[in-house]
Coordinates of C-alpha atoms and ligand atoms in Angstrom, one line a residue:
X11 CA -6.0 15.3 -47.4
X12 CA -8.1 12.4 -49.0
X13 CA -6.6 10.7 -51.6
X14 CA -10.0 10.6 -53.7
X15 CA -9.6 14.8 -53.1
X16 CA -5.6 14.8 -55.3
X17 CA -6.8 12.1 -57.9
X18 CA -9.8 14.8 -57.9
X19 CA -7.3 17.9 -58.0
X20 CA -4.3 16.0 -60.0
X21 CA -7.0 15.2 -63.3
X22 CA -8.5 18.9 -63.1
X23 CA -4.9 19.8 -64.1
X24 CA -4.5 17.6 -66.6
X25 CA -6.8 19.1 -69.2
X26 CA -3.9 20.9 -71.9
X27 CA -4.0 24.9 -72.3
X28 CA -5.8 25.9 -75.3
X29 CA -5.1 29.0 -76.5
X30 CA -7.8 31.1 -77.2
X31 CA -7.6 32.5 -81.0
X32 CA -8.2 29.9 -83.7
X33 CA -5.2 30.0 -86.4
X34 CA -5.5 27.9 -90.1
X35 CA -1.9 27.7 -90.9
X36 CA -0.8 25.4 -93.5
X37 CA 2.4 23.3 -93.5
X38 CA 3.5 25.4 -96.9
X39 CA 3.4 28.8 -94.3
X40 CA 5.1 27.3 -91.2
X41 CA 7.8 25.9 -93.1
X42 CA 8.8 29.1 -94.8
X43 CA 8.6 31.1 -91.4
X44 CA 11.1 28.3 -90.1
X45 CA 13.5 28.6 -93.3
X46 CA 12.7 32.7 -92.6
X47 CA 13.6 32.6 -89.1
X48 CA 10.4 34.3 -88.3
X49 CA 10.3 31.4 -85.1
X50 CA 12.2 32.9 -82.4
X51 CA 13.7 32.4 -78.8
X52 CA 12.3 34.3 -75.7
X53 CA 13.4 33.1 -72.4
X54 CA 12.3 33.3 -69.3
X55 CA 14.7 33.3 -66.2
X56 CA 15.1 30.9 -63.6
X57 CA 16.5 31.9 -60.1
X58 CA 17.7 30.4 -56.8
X59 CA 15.0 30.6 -54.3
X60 CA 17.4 31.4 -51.7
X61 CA 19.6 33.9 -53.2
X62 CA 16.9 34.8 -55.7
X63 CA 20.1 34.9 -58.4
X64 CA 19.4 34.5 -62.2
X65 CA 21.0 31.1 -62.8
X66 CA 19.4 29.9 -66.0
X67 CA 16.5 30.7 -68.5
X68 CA 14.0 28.6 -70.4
X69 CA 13.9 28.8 -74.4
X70 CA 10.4 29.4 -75.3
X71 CA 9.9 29.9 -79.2
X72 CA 7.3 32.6 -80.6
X73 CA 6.3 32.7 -84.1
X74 CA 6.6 36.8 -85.2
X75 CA 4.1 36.6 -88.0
X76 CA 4.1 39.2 -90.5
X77 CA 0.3 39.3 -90.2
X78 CA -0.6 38.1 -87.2
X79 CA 1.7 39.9 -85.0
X80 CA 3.5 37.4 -82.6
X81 CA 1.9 34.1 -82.1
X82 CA 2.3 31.3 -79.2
X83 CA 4.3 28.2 -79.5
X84 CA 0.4 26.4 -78.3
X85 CA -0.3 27.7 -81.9
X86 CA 2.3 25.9 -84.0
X87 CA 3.9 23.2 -82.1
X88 CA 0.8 20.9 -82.3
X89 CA 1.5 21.9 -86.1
X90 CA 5.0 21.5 -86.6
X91 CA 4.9 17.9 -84.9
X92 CA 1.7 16.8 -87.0
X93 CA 3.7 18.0 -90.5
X94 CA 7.2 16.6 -89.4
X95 CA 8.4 20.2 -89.4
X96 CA 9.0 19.8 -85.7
X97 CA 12.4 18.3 -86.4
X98 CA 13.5 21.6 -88.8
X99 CA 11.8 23.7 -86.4
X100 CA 13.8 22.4 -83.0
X101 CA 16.8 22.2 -85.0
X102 CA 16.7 25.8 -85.6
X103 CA 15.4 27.0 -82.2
X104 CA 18.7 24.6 -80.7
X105 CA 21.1 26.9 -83.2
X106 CA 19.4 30.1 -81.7
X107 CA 19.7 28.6 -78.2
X108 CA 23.8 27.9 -78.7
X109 CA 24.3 31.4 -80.1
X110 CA 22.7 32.8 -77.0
X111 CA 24.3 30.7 -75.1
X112 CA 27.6 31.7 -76.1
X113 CA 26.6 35.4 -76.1
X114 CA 25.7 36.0 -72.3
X115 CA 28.8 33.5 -71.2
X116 CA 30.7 36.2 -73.0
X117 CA 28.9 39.0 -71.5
X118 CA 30.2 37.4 -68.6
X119 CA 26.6 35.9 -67.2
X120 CA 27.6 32.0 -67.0
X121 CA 24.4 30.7 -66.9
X122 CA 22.6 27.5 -68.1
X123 CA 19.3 27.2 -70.2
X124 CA 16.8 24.7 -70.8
X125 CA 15.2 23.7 -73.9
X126 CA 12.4 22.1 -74.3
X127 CA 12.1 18.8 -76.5
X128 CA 8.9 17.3 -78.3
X129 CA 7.4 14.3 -77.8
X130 CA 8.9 13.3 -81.1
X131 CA 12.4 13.7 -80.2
X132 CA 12.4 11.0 -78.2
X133 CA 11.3 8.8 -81.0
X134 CA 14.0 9.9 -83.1
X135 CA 17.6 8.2 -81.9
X136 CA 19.5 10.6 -84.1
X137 CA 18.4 13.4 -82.1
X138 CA 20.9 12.8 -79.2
X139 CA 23.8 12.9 -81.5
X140 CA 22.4 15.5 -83.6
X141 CA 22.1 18.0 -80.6
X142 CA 25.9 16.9 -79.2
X143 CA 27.5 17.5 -82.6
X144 CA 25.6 20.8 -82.5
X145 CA 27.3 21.6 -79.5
X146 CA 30.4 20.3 -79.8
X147 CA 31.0 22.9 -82.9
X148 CA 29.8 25.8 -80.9
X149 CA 32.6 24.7 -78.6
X150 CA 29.6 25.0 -75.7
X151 CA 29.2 21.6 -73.5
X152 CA 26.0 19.9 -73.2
X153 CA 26.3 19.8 -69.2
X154 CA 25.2 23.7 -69.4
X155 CA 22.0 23.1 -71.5
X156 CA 18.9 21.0 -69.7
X157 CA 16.3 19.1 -71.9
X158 CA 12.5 19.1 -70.5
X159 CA 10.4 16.6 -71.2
X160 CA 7.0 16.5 -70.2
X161 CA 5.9 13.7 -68.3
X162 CA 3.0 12.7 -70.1
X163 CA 4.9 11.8 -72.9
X164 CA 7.0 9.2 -70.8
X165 CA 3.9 6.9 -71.2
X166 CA 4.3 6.7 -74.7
X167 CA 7.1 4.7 -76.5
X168 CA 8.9 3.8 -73.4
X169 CA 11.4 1.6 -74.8
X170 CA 12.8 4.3 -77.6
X171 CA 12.1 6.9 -75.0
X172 CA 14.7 5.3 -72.1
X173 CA 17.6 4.4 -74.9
X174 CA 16.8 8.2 -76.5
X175 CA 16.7 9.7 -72.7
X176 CA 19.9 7.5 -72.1
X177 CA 21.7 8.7 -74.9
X178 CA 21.1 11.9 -74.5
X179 CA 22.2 11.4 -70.7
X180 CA 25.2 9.8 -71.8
X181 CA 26.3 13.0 -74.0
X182 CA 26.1 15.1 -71.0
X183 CA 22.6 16.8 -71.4
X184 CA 20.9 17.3 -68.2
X185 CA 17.1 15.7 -68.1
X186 CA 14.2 18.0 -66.5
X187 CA 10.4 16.5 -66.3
X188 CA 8.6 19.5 -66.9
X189 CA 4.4 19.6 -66.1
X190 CA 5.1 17.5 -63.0
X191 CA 1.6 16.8 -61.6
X192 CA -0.3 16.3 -64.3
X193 CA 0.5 12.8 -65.7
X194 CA 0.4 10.7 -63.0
X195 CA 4.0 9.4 -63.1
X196 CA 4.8 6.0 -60.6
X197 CA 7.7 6.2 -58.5
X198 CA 8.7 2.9 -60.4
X199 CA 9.3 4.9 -63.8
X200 CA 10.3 7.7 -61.8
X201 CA 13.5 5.7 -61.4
X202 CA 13.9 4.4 -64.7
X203 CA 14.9 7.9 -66.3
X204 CA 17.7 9.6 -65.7
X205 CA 16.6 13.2 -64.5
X206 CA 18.2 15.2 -62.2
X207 CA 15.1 18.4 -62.4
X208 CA 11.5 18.5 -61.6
X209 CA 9.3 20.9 -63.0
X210 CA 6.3 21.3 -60.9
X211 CA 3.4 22.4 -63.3
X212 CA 2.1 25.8 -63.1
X213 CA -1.2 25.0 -62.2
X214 CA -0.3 23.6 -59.0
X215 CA 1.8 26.4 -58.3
X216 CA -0.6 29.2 -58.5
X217 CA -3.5 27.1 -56.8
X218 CA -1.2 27.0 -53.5
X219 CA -2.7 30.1 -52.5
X220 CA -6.0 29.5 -52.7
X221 CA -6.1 25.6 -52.1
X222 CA -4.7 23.7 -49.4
X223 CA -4.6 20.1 -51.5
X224 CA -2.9 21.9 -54.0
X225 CA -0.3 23.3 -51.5
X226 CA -0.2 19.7 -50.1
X227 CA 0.5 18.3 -53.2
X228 CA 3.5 20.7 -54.3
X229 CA 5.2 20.3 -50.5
X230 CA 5.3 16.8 -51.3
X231 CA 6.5 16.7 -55.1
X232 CA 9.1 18.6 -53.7
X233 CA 10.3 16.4 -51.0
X234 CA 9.6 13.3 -53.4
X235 CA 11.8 14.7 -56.4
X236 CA 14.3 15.4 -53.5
X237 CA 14.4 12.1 -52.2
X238 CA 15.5 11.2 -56.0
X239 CA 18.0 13.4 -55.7
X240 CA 16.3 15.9 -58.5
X241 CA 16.5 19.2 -58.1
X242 CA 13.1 21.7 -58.1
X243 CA 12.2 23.8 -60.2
X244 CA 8.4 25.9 -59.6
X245 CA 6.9 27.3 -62.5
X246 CA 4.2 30.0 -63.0
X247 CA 5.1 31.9 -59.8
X248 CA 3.2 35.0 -60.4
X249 CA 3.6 36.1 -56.3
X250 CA 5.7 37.3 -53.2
X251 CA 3.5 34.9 -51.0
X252 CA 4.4 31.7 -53.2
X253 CA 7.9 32.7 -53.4
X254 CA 8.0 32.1 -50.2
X255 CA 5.7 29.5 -49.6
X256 CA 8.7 27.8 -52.3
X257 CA 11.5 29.0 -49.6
X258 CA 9.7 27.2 -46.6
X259 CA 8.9 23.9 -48.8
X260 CA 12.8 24.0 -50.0
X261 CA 12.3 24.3 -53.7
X262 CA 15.3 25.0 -55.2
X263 CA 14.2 27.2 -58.3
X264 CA 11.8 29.5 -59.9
X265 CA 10.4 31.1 -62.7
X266 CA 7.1 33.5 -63.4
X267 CA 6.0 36.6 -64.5
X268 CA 7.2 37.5 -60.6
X269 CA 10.6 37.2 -62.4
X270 CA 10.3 37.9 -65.9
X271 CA 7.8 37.2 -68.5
X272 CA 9.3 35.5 -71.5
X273 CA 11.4 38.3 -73.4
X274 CA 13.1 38.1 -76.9
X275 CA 16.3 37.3 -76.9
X276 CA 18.3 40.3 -77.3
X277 CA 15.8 42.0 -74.7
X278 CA 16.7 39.2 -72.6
X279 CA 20.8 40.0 -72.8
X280 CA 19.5 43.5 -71.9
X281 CA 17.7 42.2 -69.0
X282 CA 20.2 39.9 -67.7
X283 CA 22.5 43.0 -67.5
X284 CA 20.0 45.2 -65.0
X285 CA 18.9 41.9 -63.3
X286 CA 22.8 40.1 -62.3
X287 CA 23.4 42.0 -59.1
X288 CA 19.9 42.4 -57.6
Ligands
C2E10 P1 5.9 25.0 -70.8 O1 7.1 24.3 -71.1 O2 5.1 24.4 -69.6 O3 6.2 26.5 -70.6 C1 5.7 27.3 -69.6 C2 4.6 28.2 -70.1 O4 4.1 29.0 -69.0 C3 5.0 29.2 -71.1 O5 4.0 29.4 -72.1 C4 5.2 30.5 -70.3 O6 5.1 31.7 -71.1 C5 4.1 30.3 -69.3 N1 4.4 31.0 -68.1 C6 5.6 31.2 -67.5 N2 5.5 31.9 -66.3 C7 4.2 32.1 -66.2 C8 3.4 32.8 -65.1 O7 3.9 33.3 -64.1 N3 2.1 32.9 -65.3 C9 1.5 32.3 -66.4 N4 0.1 32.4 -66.5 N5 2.1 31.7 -67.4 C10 3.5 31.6 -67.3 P2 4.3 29.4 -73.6 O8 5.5 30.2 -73.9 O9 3.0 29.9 -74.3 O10 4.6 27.9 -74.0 C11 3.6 27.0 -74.0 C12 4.1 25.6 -74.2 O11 4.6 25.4 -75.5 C13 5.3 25.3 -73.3 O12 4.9 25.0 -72.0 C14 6.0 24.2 -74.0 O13 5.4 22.9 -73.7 C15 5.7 24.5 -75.5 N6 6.9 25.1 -76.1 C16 7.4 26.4 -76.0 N7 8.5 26.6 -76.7 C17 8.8 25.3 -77.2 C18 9.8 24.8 -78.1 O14 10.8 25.5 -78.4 N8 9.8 23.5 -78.4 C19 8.7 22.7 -78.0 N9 8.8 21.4 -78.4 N10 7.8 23.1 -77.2 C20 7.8 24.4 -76.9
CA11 CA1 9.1 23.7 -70.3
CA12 CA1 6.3 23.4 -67.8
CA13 CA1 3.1 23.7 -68.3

């Protein structure tokens, strides 16, 4: 493969999702449906590629709207960080998260989850602290949650964002770079951030079937983020055929609507339960 041809293929992927419906929501409304807990956790598993076992599931938060029914995170995130309601906002989801938590290790499902944090987080050096303490009184430790940053946002405020990573690090949290692909990381910085995941983006993922570059470019994410010693996690995998085009390229984890699509929380206790000895 040319390298003009991934530059090419690399900055088609870069373009964010847009969601399709346009929403007006004013700061006034999303702050009440965080104080109303109307923003809630669904998650979506993640299994072993090899043994295809559950052994975690990402947080992703859904706004049930009285009105509009329930509304994606692409909808109110951008919102909630341009307000400073994102801080209220990941607070709460992180209090859902530990209750979950605590719920399926109870159930007797020891499993991990991942969370994912905002661009702002990372500017914010109480945030480490903040999320430990959380844990600390739900007598959960941080080593079972992993934080996901997307790598686009490394390239902003790299100083506070190493001490903030660091920190958090430091605590116990394990570090993910999620939407691996799309932001053009070096190796150099690669290395300055303490992650032990890799998140290869979706779109990369579901192109591997149709597109060789795109298959060439996951094969060797995969054996780059291994050479780090990170482990791999695919997202997005929607078929059989890229399950196991994961098992022959050694990825250690996936997640997709093959697996699950993102289910409400209790659902998700329910699925865990018909899911834990497949
Ligand atoms: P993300 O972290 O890259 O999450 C993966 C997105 O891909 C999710 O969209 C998920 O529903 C979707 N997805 C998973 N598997 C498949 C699949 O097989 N096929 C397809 N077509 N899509 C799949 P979702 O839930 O709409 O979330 C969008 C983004 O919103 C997330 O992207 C994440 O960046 C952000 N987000 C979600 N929850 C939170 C949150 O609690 N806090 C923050 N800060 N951001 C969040
Ligand atoms: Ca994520
Ligand atoms: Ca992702
Ligand atoms: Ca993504």
């Amino acid at each position: 493969q040319s390298l003009t041809r991934i530059e090419e293929v690399c900055a088609s992927h870069n373009a964010p999702a847009q969601p399709r419906t346009v929403y007006e929501f004013s700061r006034e409304e999303l702050q009440n449906a965080i104080i109303q807990g109307e923003i809630q956790s669904y998650f979506q598993a993640q299994i072993s590629v090899q043994s295809r076992k559950v052994v975690g599931a990402e947080l992703l938060a859904r706004w049930h709207h009285p009105i509009h029914g329930v509304i994606s995170p692409l909808h109110f995130i951008p919102l909630a960080e341009q307000t400073g309601l994102i801080k209220p906002l990941s607070i709460a989801l992180f209090e859902q998260l530990l209750s979950y938590i605590e719920q399926w290790h109870q159930q007797g499902y020891p499993i991990g989850a991942s969370f994912n944090l905002s661009a702002l987080a990372l500017d914010d050096k109480k945030m480490p602290d903040l999320l430990g303490g959380m844990c600390k009184n739900a007598g959960i430790c941080p080593s079972t949650i992993t934080l996901e940053v997307t790598e686009s946002l490394l390239h902003k405020s790299e100083a506070n964002a190493i001490e903030v990573l660091g920190r958090f690090s430091l605590i116990g949290f394990n570090l993910s770079i999620d939407d691996f692909g799309t932001g053009y990381s070096s190796l150099e910085q690669l290395k300055m951030f303490p992650f032990e995941e890799l998140k290869i983006d979706r779109s990369f993922v579901q192109r591997m079937e149709t597109e060789q570059v795109s298959e060439t470019i996951v094969e060797s994410n995969i054996a780059l983020g291994h050479r780090l010693g990170m482990s791999i996690v695919a997202e997005g995998v929607e078929t059989e055929r890229i399950m196991e085009l994961m098992l022959n390229y050694n990825c250690d984890k996936a997640q997709g609507f093959l697996i699950n699509k993102p289910t409400e929380g209790k659902q998700f206790g329910l699925w865990l339960k018909e899911n834990w000895n497949k």
